[in-house]
GROMACS .gro file of C-alpha atoms in nm:
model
  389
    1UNK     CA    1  -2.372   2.294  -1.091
    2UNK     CA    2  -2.468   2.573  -0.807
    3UNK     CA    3  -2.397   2.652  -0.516
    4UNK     CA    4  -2.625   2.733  -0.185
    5UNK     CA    5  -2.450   2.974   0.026
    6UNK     CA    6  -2.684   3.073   0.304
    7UNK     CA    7  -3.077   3.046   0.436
    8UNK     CA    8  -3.249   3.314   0.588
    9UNK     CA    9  -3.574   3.176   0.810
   10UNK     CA   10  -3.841   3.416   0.944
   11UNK     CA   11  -4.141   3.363   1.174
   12UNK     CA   12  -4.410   3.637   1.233
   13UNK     CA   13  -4.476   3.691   1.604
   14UNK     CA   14  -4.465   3.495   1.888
   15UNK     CA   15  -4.480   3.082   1.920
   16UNK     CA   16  -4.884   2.997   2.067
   17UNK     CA   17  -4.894   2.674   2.230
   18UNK     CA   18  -5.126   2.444   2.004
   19UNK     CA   19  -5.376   2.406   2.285
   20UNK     CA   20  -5.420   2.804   2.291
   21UNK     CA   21  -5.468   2.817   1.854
   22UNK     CA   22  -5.729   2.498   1.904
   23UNK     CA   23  -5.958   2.685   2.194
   24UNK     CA   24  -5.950   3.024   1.956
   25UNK     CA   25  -6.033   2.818   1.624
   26UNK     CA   26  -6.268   2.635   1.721
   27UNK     CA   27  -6.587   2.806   1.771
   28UNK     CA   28  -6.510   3.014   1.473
   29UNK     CA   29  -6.517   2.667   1.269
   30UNK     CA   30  -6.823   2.487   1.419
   31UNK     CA   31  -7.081   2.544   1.718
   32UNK     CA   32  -7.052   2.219   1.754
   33UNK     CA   33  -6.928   2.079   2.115
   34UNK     CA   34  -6.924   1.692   1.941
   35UNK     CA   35  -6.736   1.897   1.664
   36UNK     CA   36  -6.474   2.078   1.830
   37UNK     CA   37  -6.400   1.757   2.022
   38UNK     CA   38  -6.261   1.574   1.710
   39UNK     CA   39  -6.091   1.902   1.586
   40UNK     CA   40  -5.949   1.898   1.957
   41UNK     CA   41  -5.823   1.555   1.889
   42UNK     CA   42  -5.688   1.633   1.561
   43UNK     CA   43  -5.502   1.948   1.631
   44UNK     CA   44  -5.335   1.713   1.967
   45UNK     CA   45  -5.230   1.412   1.698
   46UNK     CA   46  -5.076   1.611   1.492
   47UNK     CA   47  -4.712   1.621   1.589
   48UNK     CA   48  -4.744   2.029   1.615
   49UNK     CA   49  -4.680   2.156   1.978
   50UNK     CA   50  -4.649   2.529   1.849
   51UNK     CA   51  -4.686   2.806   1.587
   52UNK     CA   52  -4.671   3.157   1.480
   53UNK     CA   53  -4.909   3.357   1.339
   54UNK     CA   54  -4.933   3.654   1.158
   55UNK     CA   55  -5.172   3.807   1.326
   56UNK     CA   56  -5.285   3.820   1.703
   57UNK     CA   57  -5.523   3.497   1.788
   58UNK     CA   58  -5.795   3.763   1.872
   59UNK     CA   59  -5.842   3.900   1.497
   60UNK     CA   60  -5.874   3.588   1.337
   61UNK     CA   61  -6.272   3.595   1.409
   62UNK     CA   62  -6.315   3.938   1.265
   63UNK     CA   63  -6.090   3.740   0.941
   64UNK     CA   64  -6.415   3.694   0.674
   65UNK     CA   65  -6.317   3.867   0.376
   66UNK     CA   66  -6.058   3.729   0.179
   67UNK     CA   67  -5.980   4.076   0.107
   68UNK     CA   68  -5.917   4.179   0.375
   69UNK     CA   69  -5.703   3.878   0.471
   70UNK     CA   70  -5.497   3.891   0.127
   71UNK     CA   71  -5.467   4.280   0.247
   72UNK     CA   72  -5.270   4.125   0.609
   73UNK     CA   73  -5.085   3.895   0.341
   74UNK     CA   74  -4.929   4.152   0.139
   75UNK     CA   75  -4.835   4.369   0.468
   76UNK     CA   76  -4.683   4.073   0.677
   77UNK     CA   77  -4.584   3.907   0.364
   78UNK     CA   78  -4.344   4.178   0.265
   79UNK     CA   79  -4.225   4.233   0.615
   80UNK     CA   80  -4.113   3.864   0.650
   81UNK     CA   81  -3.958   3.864   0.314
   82UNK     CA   82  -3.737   4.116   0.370
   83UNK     CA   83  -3.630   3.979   0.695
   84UNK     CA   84  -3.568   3.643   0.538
   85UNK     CA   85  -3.379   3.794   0.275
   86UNK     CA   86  -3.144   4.020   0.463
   87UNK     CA   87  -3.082   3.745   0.698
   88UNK     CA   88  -2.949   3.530   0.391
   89UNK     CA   89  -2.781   3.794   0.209
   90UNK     CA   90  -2.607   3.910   0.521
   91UNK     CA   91  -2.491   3.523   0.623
   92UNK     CA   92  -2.379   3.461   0.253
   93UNK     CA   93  -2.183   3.788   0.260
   94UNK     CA   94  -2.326   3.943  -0.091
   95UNK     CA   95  -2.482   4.272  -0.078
   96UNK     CA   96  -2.813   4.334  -0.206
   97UNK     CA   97  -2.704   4.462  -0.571
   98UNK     CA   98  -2.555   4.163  -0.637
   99UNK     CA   99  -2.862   3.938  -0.659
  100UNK     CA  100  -2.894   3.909  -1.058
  101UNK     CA  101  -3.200   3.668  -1.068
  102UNK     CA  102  -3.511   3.621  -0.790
  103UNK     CA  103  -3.763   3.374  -0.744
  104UNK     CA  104  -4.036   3.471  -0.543
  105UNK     CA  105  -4.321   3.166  -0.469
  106UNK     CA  106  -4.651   3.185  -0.220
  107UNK     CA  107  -4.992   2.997  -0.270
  108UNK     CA  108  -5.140   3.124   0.013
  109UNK     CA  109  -5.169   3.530  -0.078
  110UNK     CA  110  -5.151   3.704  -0.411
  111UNK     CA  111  -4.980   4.053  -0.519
  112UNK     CA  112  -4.971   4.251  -0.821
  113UNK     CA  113  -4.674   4.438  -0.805
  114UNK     CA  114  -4.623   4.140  -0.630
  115UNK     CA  115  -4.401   4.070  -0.337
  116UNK     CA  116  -4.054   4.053  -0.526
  117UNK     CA  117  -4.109   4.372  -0.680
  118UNK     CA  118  -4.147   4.530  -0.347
  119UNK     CA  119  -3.801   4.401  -0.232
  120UNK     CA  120  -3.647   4.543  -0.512
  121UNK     CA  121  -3.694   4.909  -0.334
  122UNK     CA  122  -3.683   4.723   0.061
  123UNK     CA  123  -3.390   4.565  -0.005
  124UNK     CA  124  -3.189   4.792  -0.282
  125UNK     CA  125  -3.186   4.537  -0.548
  126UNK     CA  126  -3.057   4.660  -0.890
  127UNK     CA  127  -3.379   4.767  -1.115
  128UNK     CA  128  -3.255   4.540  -1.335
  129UNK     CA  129  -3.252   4.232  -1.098
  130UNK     CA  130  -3.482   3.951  -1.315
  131UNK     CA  131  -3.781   3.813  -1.150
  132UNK     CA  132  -3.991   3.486  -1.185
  133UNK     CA  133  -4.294   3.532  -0.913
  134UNK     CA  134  -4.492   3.150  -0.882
  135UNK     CA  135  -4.784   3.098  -0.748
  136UNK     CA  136  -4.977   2.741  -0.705
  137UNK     CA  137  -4.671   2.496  -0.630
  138UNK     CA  138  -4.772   2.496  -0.246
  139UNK     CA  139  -4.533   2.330  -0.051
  140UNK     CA  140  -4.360   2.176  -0.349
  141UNK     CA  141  -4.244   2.475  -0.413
  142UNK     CA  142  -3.942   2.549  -0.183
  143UNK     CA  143  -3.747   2.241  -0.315
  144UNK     CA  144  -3.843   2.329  -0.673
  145UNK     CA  145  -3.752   2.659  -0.617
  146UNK     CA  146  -3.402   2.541  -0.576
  147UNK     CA  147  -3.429   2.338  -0.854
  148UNK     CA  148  -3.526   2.605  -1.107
  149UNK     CA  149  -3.297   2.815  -0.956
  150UNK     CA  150  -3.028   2.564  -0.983
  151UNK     CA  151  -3.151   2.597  -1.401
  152UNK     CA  152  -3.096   2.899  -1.419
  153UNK     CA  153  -2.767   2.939  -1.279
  154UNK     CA  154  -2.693   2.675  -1.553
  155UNK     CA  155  -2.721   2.889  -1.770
  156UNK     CA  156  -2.552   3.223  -1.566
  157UNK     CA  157  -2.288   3.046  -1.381
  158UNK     CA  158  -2.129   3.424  -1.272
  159UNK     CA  159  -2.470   3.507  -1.111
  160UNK     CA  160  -2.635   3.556  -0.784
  161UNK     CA  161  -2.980   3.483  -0.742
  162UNK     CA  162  -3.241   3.451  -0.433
  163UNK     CA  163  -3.505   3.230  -0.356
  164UNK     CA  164  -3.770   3.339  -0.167
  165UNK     CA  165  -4.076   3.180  -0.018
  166UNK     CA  166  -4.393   3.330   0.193
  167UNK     CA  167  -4.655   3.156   0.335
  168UNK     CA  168  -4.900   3.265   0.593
  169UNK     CA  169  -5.131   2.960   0.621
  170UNK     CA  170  -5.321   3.114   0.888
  171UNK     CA  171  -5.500   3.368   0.647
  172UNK     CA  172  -5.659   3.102   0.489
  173UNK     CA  173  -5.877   3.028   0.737
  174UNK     CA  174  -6.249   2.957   0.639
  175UNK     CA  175  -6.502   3.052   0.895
  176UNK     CA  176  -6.787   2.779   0.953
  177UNK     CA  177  -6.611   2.502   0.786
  178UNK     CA  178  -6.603   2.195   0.961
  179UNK     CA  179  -6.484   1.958   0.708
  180UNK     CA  180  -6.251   1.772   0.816
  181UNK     CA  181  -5.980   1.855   0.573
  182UNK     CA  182  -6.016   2.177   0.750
  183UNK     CA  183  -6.060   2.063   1.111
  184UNK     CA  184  -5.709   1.875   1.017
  185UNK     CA  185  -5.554   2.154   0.840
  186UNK     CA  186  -5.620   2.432   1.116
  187UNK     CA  187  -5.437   2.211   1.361
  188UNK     CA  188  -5.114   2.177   1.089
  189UNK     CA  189  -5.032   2.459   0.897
  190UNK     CA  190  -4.837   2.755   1.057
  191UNK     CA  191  -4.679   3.081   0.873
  192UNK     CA  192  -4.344   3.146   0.785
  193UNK     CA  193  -4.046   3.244   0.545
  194UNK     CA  194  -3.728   3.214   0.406
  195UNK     CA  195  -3.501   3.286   0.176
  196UNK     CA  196  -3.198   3.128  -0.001
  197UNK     CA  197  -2.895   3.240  -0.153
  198UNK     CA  198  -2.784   3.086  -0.439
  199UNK     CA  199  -2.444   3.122  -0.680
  200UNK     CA  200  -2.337   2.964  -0.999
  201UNK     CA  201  -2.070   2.766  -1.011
  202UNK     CA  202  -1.794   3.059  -1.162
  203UNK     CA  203  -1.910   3.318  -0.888
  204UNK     CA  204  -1.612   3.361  -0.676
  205UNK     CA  205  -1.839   3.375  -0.335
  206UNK     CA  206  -1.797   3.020  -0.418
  207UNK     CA  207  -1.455   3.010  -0.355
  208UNK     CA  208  -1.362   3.225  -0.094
  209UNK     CA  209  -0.957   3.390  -0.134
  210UNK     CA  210  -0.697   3.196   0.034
  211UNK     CA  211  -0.578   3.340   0.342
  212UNK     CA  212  -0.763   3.650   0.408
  213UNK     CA  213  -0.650   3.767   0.078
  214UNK     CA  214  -0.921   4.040  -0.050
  215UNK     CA  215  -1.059   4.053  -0.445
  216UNK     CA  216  -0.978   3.765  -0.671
  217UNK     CA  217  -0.599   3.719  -0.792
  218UNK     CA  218  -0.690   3.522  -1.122
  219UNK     CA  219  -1.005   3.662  -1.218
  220UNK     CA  220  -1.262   3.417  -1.356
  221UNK     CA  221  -1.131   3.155  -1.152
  222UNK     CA  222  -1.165   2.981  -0.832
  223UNK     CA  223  -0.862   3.037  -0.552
  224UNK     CA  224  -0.944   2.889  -0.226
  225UNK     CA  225  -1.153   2.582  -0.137
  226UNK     CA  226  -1.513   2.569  -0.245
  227UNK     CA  227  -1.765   2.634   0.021
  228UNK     CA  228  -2.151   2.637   0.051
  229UNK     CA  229  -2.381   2.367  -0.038
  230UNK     CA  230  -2.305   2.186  -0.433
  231UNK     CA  231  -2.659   2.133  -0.541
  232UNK     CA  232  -2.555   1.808  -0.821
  233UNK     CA  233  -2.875   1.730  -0.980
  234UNK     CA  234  -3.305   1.762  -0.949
  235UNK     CA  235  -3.596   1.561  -1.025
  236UNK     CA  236  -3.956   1.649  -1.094
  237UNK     CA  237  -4.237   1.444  -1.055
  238UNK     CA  238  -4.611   1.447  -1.137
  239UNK     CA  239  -4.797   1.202  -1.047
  240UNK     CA  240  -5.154   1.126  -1.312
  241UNK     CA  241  -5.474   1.162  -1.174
  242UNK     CA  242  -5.374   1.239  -0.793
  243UNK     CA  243  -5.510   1.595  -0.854
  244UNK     CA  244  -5.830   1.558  -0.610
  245UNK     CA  245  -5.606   1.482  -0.315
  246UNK     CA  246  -5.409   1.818  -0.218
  247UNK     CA  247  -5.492   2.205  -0.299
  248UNK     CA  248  -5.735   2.486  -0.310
  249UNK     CA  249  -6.077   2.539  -0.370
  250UNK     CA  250  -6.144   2.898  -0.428
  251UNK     CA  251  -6.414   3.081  -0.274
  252UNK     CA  252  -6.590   3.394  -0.222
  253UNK     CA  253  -6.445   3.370   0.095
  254UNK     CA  254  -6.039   3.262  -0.024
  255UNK     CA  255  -5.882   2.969  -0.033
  256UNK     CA  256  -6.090   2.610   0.093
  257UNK     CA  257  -5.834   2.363   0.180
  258UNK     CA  258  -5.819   2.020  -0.058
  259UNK     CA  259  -5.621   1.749   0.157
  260UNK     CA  260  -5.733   1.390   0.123
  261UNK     CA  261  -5.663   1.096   0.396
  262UNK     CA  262  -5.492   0.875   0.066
  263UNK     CA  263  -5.194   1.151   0.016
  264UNK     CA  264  -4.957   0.930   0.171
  265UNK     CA  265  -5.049   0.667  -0.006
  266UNK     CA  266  -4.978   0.809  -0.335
  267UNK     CA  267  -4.642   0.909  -0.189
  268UNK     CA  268  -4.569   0.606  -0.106
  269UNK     CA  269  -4.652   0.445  -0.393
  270UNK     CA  270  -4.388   0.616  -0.578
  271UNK     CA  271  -4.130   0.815  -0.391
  272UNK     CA  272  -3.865   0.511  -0.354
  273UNK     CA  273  -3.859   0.459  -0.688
  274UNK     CA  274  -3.831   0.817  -0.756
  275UNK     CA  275  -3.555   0.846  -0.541
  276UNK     CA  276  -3.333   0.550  -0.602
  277UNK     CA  277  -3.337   0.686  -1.018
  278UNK     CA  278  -3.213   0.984  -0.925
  279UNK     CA  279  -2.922   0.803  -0.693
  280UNK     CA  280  -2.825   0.561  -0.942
  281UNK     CA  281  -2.757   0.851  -1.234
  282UNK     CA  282  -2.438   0.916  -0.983
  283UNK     CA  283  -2.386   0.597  -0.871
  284UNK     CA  284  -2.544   0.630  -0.511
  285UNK     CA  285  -2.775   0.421  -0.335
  286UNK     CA  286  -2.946   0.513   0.011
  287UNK     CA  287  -2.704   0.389   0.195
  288UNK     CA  288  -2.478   0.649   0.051
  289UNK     CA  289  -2.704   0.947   0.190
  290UNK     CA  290  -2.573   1.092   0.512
  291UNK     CA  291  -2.840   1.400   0.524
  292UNK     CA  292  -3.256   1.384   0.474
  293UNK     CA  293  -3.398   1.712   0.418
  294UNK     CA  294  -3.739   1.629   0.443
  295UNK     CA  295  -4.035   1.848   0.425
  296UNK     CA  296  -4.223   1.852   0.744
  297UNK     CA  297  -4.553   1.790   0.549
  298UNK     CA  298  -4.752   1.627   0.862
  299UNK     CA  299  -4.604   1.279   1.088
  300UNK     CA  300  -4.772   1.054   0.857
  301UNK     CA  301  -4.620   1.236   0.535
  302UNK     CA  302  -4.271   1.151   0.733
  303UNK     CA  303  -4.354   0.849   0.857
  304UNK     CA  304  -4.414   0.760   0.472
  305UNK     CA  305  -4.102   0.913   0.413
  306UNK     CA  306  -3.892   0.676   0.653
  307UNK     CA  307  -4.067   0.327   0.574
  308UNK     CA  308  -4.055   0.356   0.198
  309UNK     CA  309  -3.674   0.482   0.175
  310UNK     CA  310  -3.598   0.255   0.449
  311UNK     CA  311  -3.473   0.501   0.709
  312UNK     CA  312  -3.377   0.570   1.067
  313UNK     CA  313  -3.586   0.784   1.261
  314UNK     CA  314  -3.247   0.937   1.346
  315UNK     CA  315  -3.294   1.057   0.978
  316UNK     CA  316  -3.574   1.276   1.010
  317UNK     CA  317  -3.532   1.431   1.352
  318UNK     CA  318  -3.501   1.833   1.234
  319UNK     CA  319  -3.827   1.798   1.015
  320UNK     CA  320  -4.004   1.656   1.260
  321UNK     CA  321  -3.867   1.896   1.540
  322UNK     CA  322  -3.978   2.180   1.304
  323UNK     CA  323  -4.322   2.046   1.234
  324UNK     CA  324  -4.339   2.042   1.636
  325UNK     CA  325  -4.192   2.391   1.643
  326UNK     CA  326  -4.392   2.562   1.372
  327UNK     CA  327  -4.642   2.366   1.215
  328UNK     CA  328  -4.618   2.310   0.829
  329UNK     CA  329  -4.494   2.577   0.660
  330UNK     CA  330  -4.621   2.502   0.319
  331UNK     CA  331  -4.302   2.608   0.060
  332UNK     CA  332  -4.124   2.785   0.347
  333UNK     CA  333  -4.066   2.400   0.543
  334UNK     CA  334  -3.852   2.237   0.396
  335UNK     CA  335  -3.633   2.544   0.342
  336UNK     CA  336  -3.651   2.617   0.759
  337UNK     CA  337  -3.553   2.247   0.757
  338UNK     CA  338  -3.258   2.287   0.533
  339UNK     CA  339  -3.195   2.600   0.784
  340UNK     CA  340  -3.163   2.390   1.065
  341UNK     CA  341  -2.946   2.067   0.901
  342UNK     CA  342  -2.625   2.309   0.768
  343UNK     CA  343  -2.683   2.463   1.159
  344UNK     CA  344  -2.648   2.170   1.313
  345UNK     CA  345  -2.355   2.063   1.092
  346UNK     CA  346  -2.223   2.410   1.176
  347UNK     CA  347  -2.229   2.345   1.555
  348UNK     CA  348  -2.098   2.006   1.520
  349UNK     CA  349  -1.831   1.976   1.215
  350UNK     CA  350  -1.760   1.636   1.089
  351UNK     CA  351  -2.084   1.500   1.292
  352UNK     CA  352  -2.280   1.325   1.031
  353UNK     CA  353  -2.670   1.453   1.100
  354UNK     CA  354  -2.810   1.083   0.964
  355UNK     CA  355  -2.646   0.763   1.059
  356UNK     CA  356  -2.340   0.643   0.932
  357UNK     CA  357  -2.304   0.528   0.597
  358UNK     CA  358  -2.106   0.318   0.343
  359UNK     CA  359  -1.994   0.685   0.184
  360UNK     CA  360  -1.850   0.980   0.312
  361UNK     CA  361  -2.188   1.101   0.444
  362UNK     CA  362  -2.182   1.453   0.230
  363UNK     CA  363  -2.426   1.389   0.017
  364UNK     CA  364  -2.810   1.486   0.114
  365UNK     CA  365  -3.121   1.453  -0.076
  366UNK     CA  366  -3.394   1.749  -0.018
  367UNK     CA  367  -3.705   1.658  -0.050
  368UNK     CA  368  -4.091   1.836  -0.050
  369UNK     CA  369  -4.398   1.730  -0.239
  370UNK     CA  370  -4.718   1.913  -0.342
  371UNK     CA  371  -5.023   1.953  -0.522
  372UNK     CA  372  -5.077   1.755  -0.871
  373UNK     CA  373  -4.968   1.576  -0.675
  374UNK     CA  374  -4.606   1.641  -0.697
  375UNK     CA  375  -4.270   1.593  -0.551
  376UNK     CA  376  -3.958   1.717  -0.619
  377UNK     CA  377  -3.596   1.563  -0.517
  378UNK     CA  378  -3.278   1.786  -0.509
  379UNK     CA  379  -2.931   1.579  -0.464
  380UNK     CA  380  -2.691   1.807  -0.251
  381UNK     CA  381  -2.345   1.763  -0.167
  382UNK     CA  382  -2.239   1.889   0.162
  383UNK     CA  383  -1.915   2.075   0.205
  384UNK     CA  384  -1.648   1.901   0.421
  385UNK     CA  385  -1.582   2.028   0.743
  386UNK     CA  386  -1.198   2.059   0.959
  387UNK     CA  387  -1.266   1.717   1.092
  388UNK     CA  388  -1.331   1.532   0.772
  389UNK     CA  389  -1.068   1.688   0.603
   0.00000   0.00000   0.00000
């Protein structure tokens, strides 16, 4: 078992209305008046009312080169990183030279040194901190991320390691294509970070001293009452022959978006079943969940969500109030989504965030999917509040 102890989020800029990112795309995608109308409609259906960028809507037509745009990437990229990860560190109360182990993930830029080896000097990690950099998950990757770090605590249950994920979408953008997988993508995809904090399950920031005492009376061991999120279990999926319907092309010019009209369909065919096998190895059912971390992958990605798991809309209010926020965030969603849920339980203890259950209501399933197509599922259990007891 782990333990998630904070999330840092980051967002590059300012928030641009959707309506002000559509009229600045679109004549940069098609000369087309017929054209822009459907990308017009698009960008209005798709449940995005903002989203930062990481670079001022006025350089994006000079953006051609990819690189020049991986260039921006690696600049902004690092910036945001280090935000996201001070933020976490700070919140989790663990200075820098504690992280032993960091995962770094991105599919939309690429870095050699790459962005985690940067951080090392931004942040003052130890030159001996171990790093995994990953590359190609897409927005799989944020719940996976916590999954293989969740491994590899396992296995180093004294440890600290971070999780952090980049993705500036925007950079990706691909002059004169009017496809429309890219007159739908342009109107969903936004740019963001974050960063997680992670312990094993004998670190003592797991277990905070009893009354204000300072350093750890019975070293090795746990004195005061667990805190942070208990991450219990993962699953990975990959589904055969669903490759063709979410990814990259890669160009001359970067990365073409791959995003077929039948990836919710392949979702649906499988994540209930998916889900309920991973409940039933602890004897849960849905009933039993009281939180949905859901990746904000698009509204019909969440509307798949609800109608094959059977849920309330109540459920998945944060993702889809941070898909209307921000746009998809690729990897970094799901983890600005987990951001907001241990918020909200912050500002209201003992409020269950889904509706009431048979169960106490502390456990949560997190949940993103990607290309492959893939999905991964992590089972949490969320730490009691005053109220509960």
């Amino acid at each position: 078992m782990s333990r998630l102890l904070a999330v840092g989020p980051a967002l590059p800029g300012v928030a641009h209305p959707q309506s002000e990112i559509t009229d600045t795309i679109g004549p940069l995608l098609t000369p087309s008046p017929s054209k822009r109308a459907v990308l017009r409609r698009l960008h209005e259906a798709s449940g995005v009312r903002t989203r930062h960028t990481a670079l001022a809507l006025d350089e994006y037509a000079g953006l051609t080169s990819f690189g020049v745009a991986n260039d921006h990437f690696i600049r902004v990229g690092t910036d945001l990183a280090e935000e996201a990860c001070r933020t976490a560190l700070d919140a989790a109360g663990l200075a820098p030279e504690e992280v032993d182990f960091l995962l770094f993930t991105s599919v939309t830029g690429i870095a050699a040194p790459s962005i985690d080896a940067q951080l090392v000097t931004r942040l003052g990690l130890r030159t001996d901190v171990k790093r995994l950099p990953s590359f190609g998950l897409g927005c799989v990757a944020g719940a996976a991320g916590i999954a293989r770090v969740h491994d590899y605590l396992a296995g180093h249950p004294q440890d600290v390691a971070l999780l952090v994920s980049v993705e500036l979408c925007s950079l990706t953008l691909q002059h004169g294509d009017d496809s429309m997988a890219n007159l739908v993508s342009t109107g969903l995809f936004g740019d963001g970070a974050a960063a997680v904090v992670m312990v094993g399950d004998a670190h003592r920031a797991g277990f905070p001293p009893v009354d204000g005492q300072s350093g750890d009376p019975r070293p090795g061991l746990p004195d005061g009452a667990a805190q942070g999120v208990e991450v219990l279990d993962t699953r990975s999926r990959l589904y055969p022959e669903t490759a063709d319907h979410l990814g990259w092309t890669i160009r001359d010019s970067g990365f073409g978006i791959v995003l077929s009209a039948g990836l919710p369909e392949v979702i649906a065919a499988h994540l209930a079943g998916d889900v309920k096998s991973l409940l039933a190895e602890h004897d849960l059912a849905t009933e039993d969940v009281g939180t949905w971390v859901v990746h904000a992958g698009g509204p019909r990605i969440l509307d798949v969500v609800r109608d094959s798991l059977g849920l309330d809309e109540a459920d998945l209010r944060l993702s889809r109030e941070s898909l209307a926020a921000v746009g998809n965030l690729s990897s970094s969603s799901v983890l600005h989504v987990l951001a907001a849920t241990l918020a909200a339980r912050e500002a209201y203890p003992g409020r269950r965030l889904a509706a009431p259950r048979t169960t106490d209501g502390r456990h949560g399933v997190l949940m993103a999917f990607g290309p492959g197509v893939s999905a991964e599922l992590v089972l949490l259990r969320l730490p009691a509040s005053p109220l509960e007891g």
